[in-house]
PDB file of C-alpha atoms in Angstrom:
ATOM      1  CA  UNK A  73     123.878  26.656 145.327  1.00  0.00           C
ATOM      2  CA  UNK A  74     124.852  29.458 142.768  1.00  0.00           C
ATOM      3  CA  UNK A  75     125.120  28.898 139.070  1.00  0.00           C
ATOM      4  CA  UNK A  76     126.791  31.391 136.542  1.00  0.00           C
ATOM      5  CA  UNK A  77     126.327  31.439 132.522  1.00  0.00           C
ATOM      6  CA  UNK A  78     128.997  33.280 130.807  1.00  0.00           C
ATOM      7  CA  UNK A  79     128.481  33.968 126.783  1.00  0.00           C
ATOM      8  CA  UNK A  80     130.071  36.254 123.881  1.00  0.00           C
ATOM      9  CA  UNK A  81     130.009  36.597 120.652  1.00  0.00           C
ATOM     10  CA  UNK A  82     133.009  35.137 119.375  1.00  0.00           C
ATOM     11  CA  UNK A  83     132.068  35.162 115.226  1.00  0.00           C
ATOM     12  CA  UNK A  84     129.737  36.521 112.631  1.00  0.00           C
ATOM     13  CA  UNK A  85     129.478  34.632 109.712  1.00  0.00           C
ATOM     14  CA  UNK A  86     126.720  34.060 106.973  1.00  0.00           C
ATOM     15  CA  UNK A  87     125.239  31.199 109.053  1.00  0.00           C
ATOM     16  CA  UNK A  88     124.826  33.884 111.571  1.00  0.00           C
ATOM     17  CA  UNK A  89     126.324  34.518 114.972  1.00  0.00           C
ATOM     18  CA  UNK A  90     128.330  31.883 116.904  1.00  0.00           C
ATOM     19  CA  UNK A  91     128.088  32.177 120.659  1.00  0.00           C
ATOM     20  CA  UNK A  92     130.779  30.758 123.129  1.00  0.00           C
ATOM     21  CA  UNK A  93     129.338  29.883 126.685  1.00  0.00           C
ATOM     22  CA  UNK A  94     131.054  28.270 129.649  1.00  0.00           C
ATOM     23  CA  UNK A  95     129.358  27.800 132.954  1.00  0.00           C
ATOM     24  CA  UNK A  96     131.197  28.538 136.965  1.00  0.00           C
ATOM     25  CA  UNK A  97     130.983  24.411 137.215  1.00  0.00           C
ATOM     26  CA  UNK A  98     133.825  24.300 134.037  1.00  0.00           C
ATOM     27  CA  UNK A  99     130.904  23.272 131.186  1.00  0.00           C
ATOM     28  CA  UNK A 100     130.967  24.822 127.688  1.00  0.00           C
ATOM     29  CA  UNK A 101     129.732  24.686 124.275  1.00  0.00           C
ATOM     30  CA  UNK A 102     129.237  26.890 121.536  1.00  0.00           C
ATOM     31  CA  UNK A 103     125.666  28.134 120.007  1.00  0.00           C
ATOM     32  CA  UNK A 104     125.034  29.429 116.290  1.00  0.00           C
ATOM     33  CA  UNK A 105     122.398  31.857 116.236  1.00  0.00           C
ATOM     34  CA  UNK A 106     120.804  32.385 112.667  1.00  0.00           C
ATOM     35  CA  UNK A 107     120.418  35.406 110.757  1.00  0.00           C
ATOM     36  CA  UNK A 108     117.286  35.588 111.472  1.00  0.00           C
ATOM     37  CA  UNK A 109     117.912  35.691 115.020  1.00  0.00           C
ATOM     38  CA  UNK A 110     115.216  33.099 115.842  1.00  0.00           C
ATOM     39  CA  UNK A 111     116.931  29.712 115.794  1.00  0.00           C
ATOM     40  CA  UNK A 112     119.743  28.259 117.902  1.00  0.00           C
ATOM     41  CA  UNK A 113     122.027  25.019 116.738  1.00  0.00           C
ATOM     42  CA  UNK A 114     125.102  23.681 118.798  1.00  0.00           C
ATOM     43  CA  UNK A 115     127.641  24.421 117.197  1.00  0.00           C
ATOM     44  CA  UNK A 116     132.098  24.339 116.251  1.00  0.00           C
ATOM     45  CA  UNK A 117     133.750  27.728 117.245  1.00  0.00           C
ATOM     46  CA  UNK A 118     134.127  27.847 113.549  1.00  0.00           C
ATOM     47  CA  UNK A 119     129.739  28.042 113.362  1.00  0.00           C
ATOM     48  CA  UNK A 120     129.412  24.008 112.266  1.00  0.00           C
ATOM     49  CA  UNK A 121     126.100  22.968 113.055  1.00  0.00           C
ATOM     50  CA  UNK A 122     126.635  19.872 115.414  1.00  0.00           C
ATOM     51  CA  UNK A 123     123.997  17.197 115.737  1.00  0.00           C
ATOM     52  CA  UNK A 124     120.255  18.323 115.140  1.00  0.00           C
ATOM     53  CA  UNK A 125     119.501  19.858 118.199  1.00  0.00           C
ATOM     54  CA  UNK A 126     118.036  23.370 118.057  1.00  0.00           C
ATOM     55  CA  UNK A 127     115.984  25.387 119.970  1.00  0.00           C
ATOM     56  CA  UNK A 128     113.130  27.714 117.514  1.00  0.00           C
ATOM     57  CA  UNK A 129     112.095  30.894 120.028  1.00  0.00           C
ATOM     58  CA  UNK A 130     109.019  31.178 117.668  1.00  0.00           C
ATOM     59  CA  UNK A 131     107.870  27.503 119.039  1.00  0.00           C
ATOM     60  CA  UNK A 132     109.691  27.905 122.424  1.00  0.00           C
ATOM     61  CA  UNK A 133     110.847  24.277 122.773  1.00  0.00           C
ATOM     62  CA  UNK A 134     114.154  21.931 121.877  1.00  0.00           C
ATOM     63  CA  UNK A 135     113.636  19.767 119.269  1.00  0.00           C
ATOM     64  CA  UNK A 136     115.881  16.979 118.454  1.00  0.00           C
ATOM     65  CA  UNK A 137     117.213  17.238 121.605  1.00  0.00           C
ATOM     66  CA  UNK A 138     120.457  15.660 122.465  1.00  0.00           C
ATOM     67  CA  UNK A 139     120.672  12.453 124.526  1.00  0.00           C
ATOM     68  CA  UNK A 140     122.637  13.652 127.678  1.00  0.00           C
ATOM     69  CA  UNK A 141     120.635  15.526 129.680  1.00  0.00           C
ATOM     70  CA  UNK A 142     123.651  17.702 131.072  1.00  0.00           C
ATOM     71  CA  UNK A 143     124.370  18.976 127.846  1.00  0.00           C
ATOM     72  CA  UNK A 144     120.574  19.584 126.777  1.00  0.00           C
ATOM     73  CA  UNK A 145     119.908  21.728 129.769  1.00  0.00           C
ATOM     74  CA  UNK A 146     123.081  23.946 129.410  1.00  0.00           C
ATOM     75  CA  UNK A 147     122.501  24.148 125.653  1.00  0.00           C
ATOM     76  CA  UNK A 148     118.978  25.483 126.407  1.00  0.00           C
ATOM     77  CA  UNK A 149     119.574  27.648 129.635  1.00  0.00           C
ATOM     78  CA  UNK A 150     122.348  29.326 127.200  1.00  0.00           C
ATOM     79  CA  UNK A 151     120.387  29.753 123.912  1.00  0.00           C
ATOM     80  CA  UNK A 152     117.439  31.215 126.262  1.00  0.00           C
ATOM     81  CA  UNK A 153     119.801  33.830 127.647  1.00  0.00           C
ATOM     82  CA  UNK A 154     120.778  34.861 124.236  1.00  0.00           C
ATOM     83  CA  UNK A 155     117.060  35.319 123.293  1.00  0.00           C
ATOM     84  CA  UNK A 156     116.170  37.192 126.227  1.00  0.00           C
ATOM     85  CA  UNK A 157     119.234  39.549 125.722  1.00  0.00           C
ATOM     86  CA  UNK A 158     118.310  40.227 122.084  1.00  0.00           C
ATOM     87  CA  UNK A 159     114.339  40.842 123.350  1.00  0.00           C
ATOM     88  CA  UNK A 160     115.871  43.316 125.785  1.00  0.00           C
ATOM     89  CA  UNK A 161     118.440  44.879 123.718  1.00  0.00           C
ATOM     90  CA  UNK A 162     116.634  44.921 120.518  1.00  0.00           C
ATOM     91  CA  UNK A 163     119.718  43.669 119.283  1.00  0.00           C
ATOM     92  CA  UNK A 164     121.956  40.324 119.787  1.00  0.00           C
ATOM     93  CA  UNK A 165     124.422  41.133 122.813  1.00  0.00           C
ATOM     94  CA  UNK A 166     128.131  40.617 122.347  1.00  0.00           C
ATOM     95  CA  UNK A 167     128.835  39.382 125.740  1.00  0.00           C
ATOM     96  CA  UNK A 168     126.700  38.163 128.685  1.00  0.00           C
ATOM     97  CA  UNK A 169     126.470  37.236 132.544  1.00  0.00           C
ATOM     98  CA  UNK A 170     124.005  35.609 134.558  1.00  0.00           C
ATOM     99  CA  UNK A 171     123.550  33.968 138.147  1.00  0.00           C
ATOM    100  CA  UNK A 172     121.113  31.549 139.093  1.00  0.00           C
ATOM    101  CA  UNK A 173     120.422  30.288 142.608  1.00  0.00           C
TER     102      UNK A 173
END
């Protein structure tokens, strides 16, 4: 079976960057990435925080995380790719594409 994770950038606001993702299987979210560029939240499009989940690269786990395991495990496959594009870039990416199998 073959997975894809799509994200871009959609906004930049104080709060940070906000992050639109959508999956090949039709799931999607959105992800605020602080200024710092060390902390993801679930977020609106708009960059509202939703809920308390977040993931903190500098402790490398989710905390708070949300109920529904579907929605946990995209939120953290997505925020992951984020922080691994930023390690690689040295930079936060404005769009990218992965495949898992």
């Amino acid at each position: 079976m073959t997975a894809s994770l799509t994200c871009r950038k959609i906004l930049s606001i104080e709060a940070g960057s906000v992050y639109a993702w959508e999956t090949a299987e039709g799931a999607t979210g959105n992800i605020l990435i602080d200024p710092e560029e060390s902390v993801a939240h679930p977020c609106t499009p708009e960059g509202i925080t939703l809920g308390d989940m977040l993931l903190d690269k500098n402790v490398g786990n989710v905390e708070n995380p949300d109920p529904d395991p579907e929605l946990r495990r995209a939120f953290l496959i997505a925020a992951s790719v984020i922080f691994q594009e930023r390690e690689r870039q040295g930079r936060l990416p404005d769009k990218i594409t992965r495949t898992y199998w």
